[in-house]
Short mmCIF file of C-alpha atoms in Angstrom, two decimals:
data_model
loop_
_atom_site.label_atom_id
_atom_site.label_comp_id
_atom_site.label_asym_id
_atom_site.label_seq_id
_atom_site.Cartn_x
_atom_site.Cartn_y
_atom_site.Cartn_z
CA MET A 1 33.10 -14.13 -9.47
CA SER A 2 31.51 -17.36 -8.21
CA THR A 3 27.91 -17.82 -9.35
CA ALA A 4 27.16 -20.73 -7.01
CA ALA A 5 23.78 -20.22 -5.36
CA ALA A 6 23.36 -16.90 -7.16
CA VAL A 7 20.08 -15.24 -7.99
CA VAL A 8 19.54 -14.83 -11.73
CA VAL A 9 17.81 -11.66 -12.89
CA TYR A 10 16.33 -12.09 -16.36
CA GLY A 11 15.66 -8.74 -17.98
CA ALA A 12 18.38 -7.12 -15.87
CA THR A 13 19.00 -4.31 -18.37
CA GLY A 14 15.45 -2.99 -18.07
CA HIS A 15 14.28 -0.18 -15.80
CA THR A 16 12.87 -2.41 -13.06
CA GLY A 17 15.57 -5.03 -13.59
CA ARG A 18 18.27 -2.54 -12.65
CA PHE A 19 16.50 -1.69 -9.40
CA ILE A 20 16.26 -5.40 -8.60
CA VAL A 21 19.94 -6.05 -9.29
CA ALA A 22 20.85 -3.10 -7.07
CA GLU A 23 18.67 -4.46 -4.25
CA LEU A 24 20.18 -7.95 -4.54
CA ARG A 25 23.68 -6.51 -4.39
CA ARG A 26 22.73 -4.33 -1.42
CA ARG A 27 21.58 -7.44 0.43
CA GLY A 28 24.74 -9.34 -0.43
CA PHE A 29 23.33 -11.84 -2.93
CA ALA A 30 25.62 -13.22 -5.62
CA THR A 31 23.90 -12.07 -8.80
CA VAL A 32 23.79 -13.25 -12.40
CA ILE A 33 22.36 -10.87 -14.97
CA SER A 34 20.66 -12.37 -17.99
CA GLY A 35 18.65 -11.36 -21.02
CA ARG A 36 18.82 -11.34 -24.78
CA ASP A 37 21.21 -8.40 -25.34
CA GLU A 38 24.70 -9.64 -24.48
CA ALA A 39 26.37 -6.32 -25.29
CA ARG A 40 24.15 -4.38 -22.88
CA LEU A 41 24.62 -7.04 -20.22
CA GLU A 42 28.40 -6.84 -20.54
CA SER A 43 28.24 -3.05 -20.34
CA LEU A 44 26.24 -3.23 -17.11
CA ALA A 45 28.55 -5.88 -15.68
CA ALA A 46 31.49 -3.58 -16.33
CA GLU A 47 29.64 -0.79 -14.54
CA TRP A 48 28.68 -2.90 -11.52
CA GLY A 49 31.81 -5.02 -11.35
CA ASP A 50 30.46 -7.81 -9.14
CA VAL A 51 27.86 -9.57 -11.30
CA ALA A 52 28.19 -12.42 -13.79
CA VAL A 53 26.68 -12.40 -17.29
CA ARG A 54 24.73 -15.26 -18.83
CA PRO A 55 22.85 -14.18 -21.96
CA ALA A 56 19.76 -16.18 -22.91
CA THR A 57 16.66 -15.89 -25.04
CA VAL A 58 13.21 -17.23 -24.27
CA ASP A 59 13.00 -19.01 -27.63
CA ASP A 60 16.14 -21.04 -26.81
CA ALA A 61 15.49 -23.43 -23.92
CA ASP A 62 19.11 -24.56 -23.81
CA SER A 63 20.29 -20.99 -23.28
CA LEU A 64 17.82 -20.58 -20.42
CA ASP A 65 19.04 -23.82 -18.84
CA ARG A 66 22.61 -22.56 -19.04
CA ALA A 67 21.60 -19.25 -17.49
CA LEU A 68 19.92 -20.95 -14.51
CA ALA A 69 22.47 -23.74 -14.00
CA GLY A 70 23.51 -23.94 -10.34
CA ALA A 71 21.48 -20.85 -9.39
CA ALA A 72 19.43 -20.48 -6.20
CA ALA A 73 16.47 -18.66 -7.77
CA VAL A 74 15.41 -16.58 -10.75
CA ILE A 75 13.58 -13.25 -10.90
CA ASN A 76 11.95 -12.51 -14.24
CA CYS A 77 11.75 -8.77 -14.97
CA ALA A 78 11.40 -9.02 -18.74
CA GLY A 79 8.06 -8.15 -20.25
CA PRO A 80 5.89 -8.70 -22.05
CA PHE A 81 5.35 -11.59 -19.66
CA ALA A 82 2.94 -13.15 -22.10
CA VAL A 83 6.13 -14.00 -24.01
CA THR A 84 8.72 -14.55 -21.27
CA ALA A 85 6.94 -16.02 -18.25
CA GLY A 86 6.14 -19.45 -19.68
CA PRO A 87 9.63 -20.29 -20.94
CA LEU A 88 11.30 -18.88 -17.80
CA VAL A 89 9.13 -20.73 -15.30
CA GLU A 90 9.56 -23.95 -17.27
CA ALA A 91 13.32 -23.48 -17.12
CA ALA A 92 13.11 -22.82 -13.38
CA LEU A 93 11.08 -25.99 -12.89
CA ARG A 94 13.65 -27.97 -14.87
CA ALA A 95 16.39 -26.51 -12.69
CA GLY A 96 14.36 -27.09 -9.52
CA ILE A 97 14.72 -23.48 -8.34
CA PRO A 98 12.18 -20.88 -7.17
CA TYR A 99 10.72 -18.51 -9.76
CA VAL A 100 9.51 -14.98 -9.04
CA ASP A 101 8.28 -12.46 -11.58
CA VAL A 102 7.02 -8.88 -11.58
CA ALA A 103 4.26 -9.30 -14.14
CA ALA A 104 1.42 -6.80 -14.07
CA GLU A 105 -0.24 -8.41 -17.11
CA ILE A 106 -3.54 -9.94 -16.05
CA GLU A 107 -3.62 -12.68 -18.68
CA ALA A 108 0.00 -13.66 -18.11
CA ASN A 109 -0.76 -14.14 -14.42
CA VAL A 110 -3.88 -16.15 -15.20
CA SER A 111 -1.77 -18.38 -17.44
CA MET A 112 0.82 -18.88 -14.71
CA PHE A 113 -1.78 -20.30 -12.32
CA ALA A 114 -3.57 -22.28 -15.04
CA ASP A 115 -0.61 -23.74 -16.91
CA HIS A 116 2.11 -24.32 -14.32
CA ALA A 117 0.42 -25.01 -10.98
CA GLU A 118 0.47 -28.80 -11.32
CA ALA A 119 4.14 -29.03 -12.32
CA ALA A 120 5.19 -26.62 -9.57
CA ARG A 121 3.15 -28.54 -6.99
CA LYS A 122 4.60 -31.90 -8.01
CA THR A 123 8.17 -30.62 -7.74
CA GLU A 124 7.38 -28.52 -4.64
CA THR A 125 8.93 -25.51 -6.35
CA PRO A 126 7.83 -22.07 -5.12
CA VAL A 127 6.53 -19.91 -7.97
CA VAL A 128 5.33 -16.39 -7.16
CA PRO A 129 3.92 -14.35 -10.05
CA ALA A 130 3.17 -10.61 -9.87
CA MET A 131 5.57 -10.07 -6.96
CA ALA A 132 5.55 -6.36 -7.68
CA PHE A 133 3.78 -3.08 -7.04
CA TYR A 134 0.79 -4.26 -9.07
CA GLY A 135 -0.55 -7.63 -8.01
CA GLY A 136 1.81 -8.34 -5.14
CA LEU A 137 1.51 -5.26 -2.94
CA GLY A 138 -2.27 -5.09 -3.19
CA ASP A 139 -2.57 -8.79 -2.43
CA LEU A 140 -0.36 -8.45 0.66
CA LEU A 141 -2.44 -5.49 1.87
CA VAL A 142 -5.74 -7.31 1.33
CA THR A 143 -4.43 -10.39 3.13
CA ALA A 144 -3.08 -8.34 6.04
CA ALA A 145 -6.32 -6.36 6.31
CA MET A 146 -8.38 -9.55 6.44
CA GLY A 147 -6.36 -10.99 9.30
CA GLU A 148 -8.16 -14.10 10.53
CA TRP A 149 -10.93 -13.78 7.93
CA THR A 150 -10.91 -16.51 5.29
CA ALA A 151 -13.53 -14.85 3.07
CA ALA A 152 -14.83 -11.40 2.24
CA ASP A 153 -17.74 -9.90 0.34
CA VAL A 154 -15.60 -7.44 -1.61
CA ALA A 155 -12.01 -6.22 -1.77
CA HIS A 156 -11.25 -2.70 -3.02
CA VAL A 157 -7.71 -1.67 -4.04
CA ALA A 158 -7.34 2.05 -4.79
CA TYR A 159 -4.12 3.38 -6.33
CA GLY A 160 -3.36 6.98 -5.44
CA LEU A 161 -0.47 7.77 -7.79
CA SER A 162 0.72 11.35 -8.07
CA SER A 163 1.68 10.64 -11.69
CA TRP A 164 2.58 7.71 -13.90
CA HIS A 165 5.48 7.99 -16.31
CA PRO A 166 5.42 4.53 -17.93
CA THR A 167 8.57 2.76 -19.01
CA ALA A 168 8.99 1.31 -22.49
CA GLY A 169 8.38 -2.11 -20.95
CA THR A 170 5.09 -0.98 -19.43
CA ARG A 171 3.92 0.32 -22.78
CA ALA A 172 4.95 -2.87 -24.60
CA ALA A 173 3.15 -5.04 -22.05
CA GLY A 174 0.07 -2.84 -22.34
CA ARG A 175 -0.03 -3.27 -26.10
CA VAL A 176 0.19 -7.05 -25.76
CA SER A 177 -2.61 -7.10 -23.18
CA HIS A 178 -4.77 -4.86 -25.37
CA GLN A 179 -4.30 -7.23 -28.30
CA ARG A 180 -5.02 -10.34 -26.22
CA ARG A 181 -8.29 -8.78 -25.05
CA ALA A 182 -9.21 -7.54 -28.53
CA GLY A 183 -9.56 -4.07 -27.02
CA ARG A 184 -12.03 -5.14 -24.35
CA ARG A 185 -11.82 -4.27 -20.68
CA VAL A 186 -11.85 -6.73 -17.81
CA ARG A 187 -13.30 -6.90 -14.30
CA PHE A 188 -13.51 -9.52 -11.53
CA THR A 189 -17.12 -9.91 -10.46
CA ASP A 190 -19.43 -12.76 -9.45
CA GLY A 191 -16.30 -14.80 -8.73
CA ALA A 192 -14.82 -14.67 -12.24
CA LEU A 193 -12.95 -12.52 -14.72
CA GLN A 194 -15.39 -10.96 -17.14
CA TYR A 195 -14.53 -9.14 -20.36
CA HIS A 196 -16.70 -6.24 -21.43
CA ASP A 197 -16.96 -3.12 -23.56
CA ASP A 198 -18.27 -0.70 -20.94
CA LYS A 199 -16.70 2.74 -21.07
CA PRO A 200 -14.48 3.83 -18.15
CA TRP A 201 -16.16 6.01 -15.56
CA GLU A 202 -15.03 8.16 -12.66
CA GLN A 203 -15.92 8.30 -8.99
CA ASP A 204 -14.36 9.74 -5.85
CA TRP A 205 -12.20 7.74 -3.47
CA HIS A 206 -11.46 8.97 0.05
CA PHE A 207 -7.77 8.21 0.51
CA PRO A 208 -6.22 8.69 3.96
CA GLU A 209 -4.88 12.18 4.57
CA PRO A 210 -2.98 14.04 3.29
CA LEU A 211 -4.10 12.70 -0.12
CA GLY A 212 -7.77 12.92 0.80
CA ARG A 213 -10.66 12.83 -1.63
CA ARG A 214 -9.55 12.20 -5.22
CA ALA A 215 -11.21 11.38 -8.52
CA VAL A 216 -10.38 7.87 -9.66
CA ILE A 217 -11.10 5.72 -12.68
CA ALA A 218 -13.38 2.95 -11.44
CA GLU A 219 -12.60 -0.56 -12.68
CA PHE A 220 -9.09 0.41 -13.73
CA THR A 221 -8.36 -3.27 -13.46
CA MET A 222 -4.92 -4.44 -12.36
CA ALA A 223 -3.30 -7.79 -11.50
CA ASP A 224 -4.89 -7.84 -8.04
CA VAL A 225 -7.98 -9.36 -9.70
CA VAL A 226 -5.85 -12.47 -10.27
CA THR A 227 -3.67 -12.59 -7.16
CA VAL A 228 -6.32 -11.90 -4.51
CA PRO A 229 -8.97 -14.42 -5.67
CA SER A 230 -6.27 -17.07 -6.13
CA HIS A 231 -6.38 -17.67 -2.36
CA VAL A 232 -9.17 -15.52 -0.89
CA ALA A 233 -12.85 -16.47 -1.14
CA VAL A 234 -14.13 -13.16 -2.48
CA PRO A 235 -16.61 -12.67 -5.33
CA GLU A 236 -15.70 -9.05 -6.08
CA VAL A 237 -12.26 -7.47 -6.44
CA ARG A 238 -12.34 -3.87 -7.63
CA THR A 239 -9.34 -1.69 -8.41
CA TYR A 240 -9.16 2.07 -8.98
CA MET A 241 -6.60 4.54 -10.32
CA THR A 242 -6.29 8.27 -9.75
CA VAL A 243 -7.40 10.17 -12.84
CA GLU A 244 -4.10 12.05 -13.20
CA ALA A 245 -2.08 8.84 -13.35
CA ALA A 246 -4.49 7.19 -15.77
CA ARG A 247 -4.22 10.20 -18.09
CA ASP A 248 -0.42 10.07 -17.94
CA LEU A 249 -0.51 6.42 -18.97
CA ALA A 250 -2.94 7.10 -21.82
CA GLU A 251 -0.89 9.95 -23.31
CA GLU A 252 1.51 8.72 -25.98
CA ASP A 253 4.04 11.49 -25.27
CA THR A 254 4.31 11.03 -21.49
CA PRO A 255 8.07 10.65 -20.90
CA GLU A 256 9.68 7.77 -19.05
CA PRO A 257 10.60 8.18 -15.36
CA GLU A 258 13.45 10.55 -14.52
CA PRO A 259 15.66 9.90 -11.48
CA VAL A 260 15.65 12.57 -8.80
CA ASP A 261 17.67 10.94 -6.00
CA ALA A 262 20.77 8.83 -5.41
CA LEU A 263 18.70 5.63 -5.56
CA GLY A 264 17.52 6.43 -9.06
CA ARG A 265 13.90 6.92 -8.02
CA SER A 266 11.54 9.32 -9.76
CA ASN A 267 9.55 11.96 -7.86
CA GLN A 268 6.34 9.91 -8.20
CA THR A 269 4.64 9.18 -4.89
CA PHE A 270 1.89 6.68 -4.20
CA VAL A 271 -0.70 5.58 -1.69
CA VAL A 272 -2.26 2.12 -2.06
CA ASP A 273 -5.46 2.05 -0.04
CA VAL A 274 -7.22 -1.28 0.53
CA LEU A 275 -10.70 -1.75 1.95
CA VAL A 276 -12.18 -5.21 2.56
CA ARG A 277 -15.74 -5.82 3.67
CA ALA A 278 -17.36 -8.92 5.14
CA GLY A 279 -20.81 -9.08 6.72
CA GLY A 280 -21.04 -5.32 7.14
CA VAL A 281 -17.62 -5.04 8.83
CA GLU A 282 -14.86 -3.08 7.07
CA ARG A 283 -11.10 -3.30 7.49
CA ARG A 284 -8.49 -1.07 5.90
CA ALA A 285 -4.78 -1.30 5.11
CA THR A 286 -2.63 1.37 3.47
CA ALA A 287 0.89 1.61 2.05
CA ARG A 288 2.79 4.75 1.06
CA GLY A 289 6.03 5.16 -0.83
CA GLN A 290 7.95 6.60 -3.76
CA ASP A 291 8.27 5.25 -7.32
CA ILE A 292 6.22 2.17 -8.24
CA TYR A 293 9.09 0.68 -10.26
CA ALA A 294 11.71 1.19 -7.55
CA VAL A 295 9.53 -0.29 -4.80
CA THR A 296 9.06 -3.44 -6.86
CA ALA A 297 12.71 -4.30 -6.14
CA PRO A 298 12.42 -4.79 -2.36
CA LEU A 299 9.11 -6.61 -2.90
CA ALA A 300 10.66 -9.15 -5.29
CA VAL A 301 13.97 -9.51 -3.47
CA GLU A 302 12.34 -9.89 -0.05
CA ALA A 303 10.22 -12.66 -1.60
CA VAL A 304 13.32 -14.48 -2.83
CA GLN A 305 15.10 -14.02 0.49
CA ARG A 306 12.14 -15.48 2.41
CA ILE A 307 11.74 -18.39 0.01
CA LEU A 308 15.42 -19.31 0.27
CA ALA A 309 15.25 -19.04 4.07
CA GLY A 310 12.19 -21.30 4.16
CA HIS A 311 9.92 -18.58 5.52
CA THR A 312 6.93 -19.55 3.38
CA ARG A 313 3.43 -20.86 3.98
CA THR A 314 3.00 -23.04 0.91
CA THR A 315 4.72 -24.16 -2.26
CA GLY A 316 3.88 -24.40 -5.95
CA VAL A 317 2.30 -21.42 -7.72
CA ALA A 318 1.02 -18.95 -5.13
CA SER A 319 0.50 -15.23 -4.85
CA ALA A 320 2.34 -13.11 -2.30
CA GLY A 321 -0.50 -13.17 0.21
CA ALA A 322 -0.70 -16.97 0.10
CA MET A 323 3.05 -17.60 0.12
CA PHE A 324 4.06 -15.27 2.97
CA ASP A 325 2.95 -13.87 6.31
CA ALA A 326 1.48 -10.72 4.77
CA ALA A 327 1.66 -8.36 7.74
CA ASP A 328 5.20 -9.38 8.65
CA PHE A 329 6.30 -9.09 5.03
CA LEU A 330 4.89 -5.58 4.70
CA ARG A 331 6.46 -4.39 7.94
CA SER A 332 9.84 -5.71 6.81
CA LEU A 333 9.86 -3.30 3.86
CA THR A 334 10.62 -0.22 5.97
CA PRO A 335 12.02 2.25 4.83
CA HIS A 336 10.87 1.46 1.28
CA LEU A 337 7.23 1.50 2.39
CA SER A 338 5.27 2.90 5.30
CA VAL A 339 2.23 0.78 6.12
CA GLU A 340 -0.84 1.15 8.29
CA LEU A 341 -2.48 -2.17 9.14
CA PRO A 342 -5.45 -3.11 11.30
CA HIS A 343 -4.51 -3.74 14.92
#
């Protein structure tokens, strides 16, 4: 097949990568699958029939350049992103093509903004980190909830997951993050990331019905603490996770997701409930859907489609809420998501 103007998916053999390839193919994009395991890539190519294979490793810049040659964009799905994001975005900048990743790792996202913003700005290359369920979706919801506001006193992002069966990639990324933090926890308060040793604690969160009142782990900190403050003047970003899902993630023997429908989605359901407050006024935005890994695919692919169509608000390194019209983006994700936004 021709790979001219194709979208390269690095980490295509992974759980999320497969969803992303399927979404690209559904939308009619020419697709190149890439990663370090050539045999697995060839096996998937034989299964799909309409994708090209370009193996590459992040410790071989020449192989990455070959993988991205002539492509329209690259989506990085290969964690740990502490290892893959830097080499992949540098290759994208050399190729002059947009880069999107699905990193949920807080430190990897911090590094993306800190280390690559200047180069991306100079070359006017769109780079969107954390374009995924964690980091991207919450940021879009916060941005849509704020509307014309340019600042807020606090942004809350509460994750109402029915369960969380982590993939091998999620567990590997979690181990890397744990090591980078030396076992400490992190929060975004007083306008900065702060590392601490406070023990986790629980509180109740009143999700919209039918989920209702649920116990959550307070300061279960996710990538929203990087994406939201990257473009919103807010001194406090707090994220929460339902206790059941947090326990699933903590258990070593929790199995990986099992498909229950023709799309390969698990039976996990979620509600992401966002509350922003400014000067005593509150605004809320909510998204509902099925399978946090599966829903990452339309998020990432819609981002690429909008970038290639020129439907963006900025360039360089930017989070989803800064790069796109947040409310319009969220509404475009039907039927993958149902959203409730302020009028």
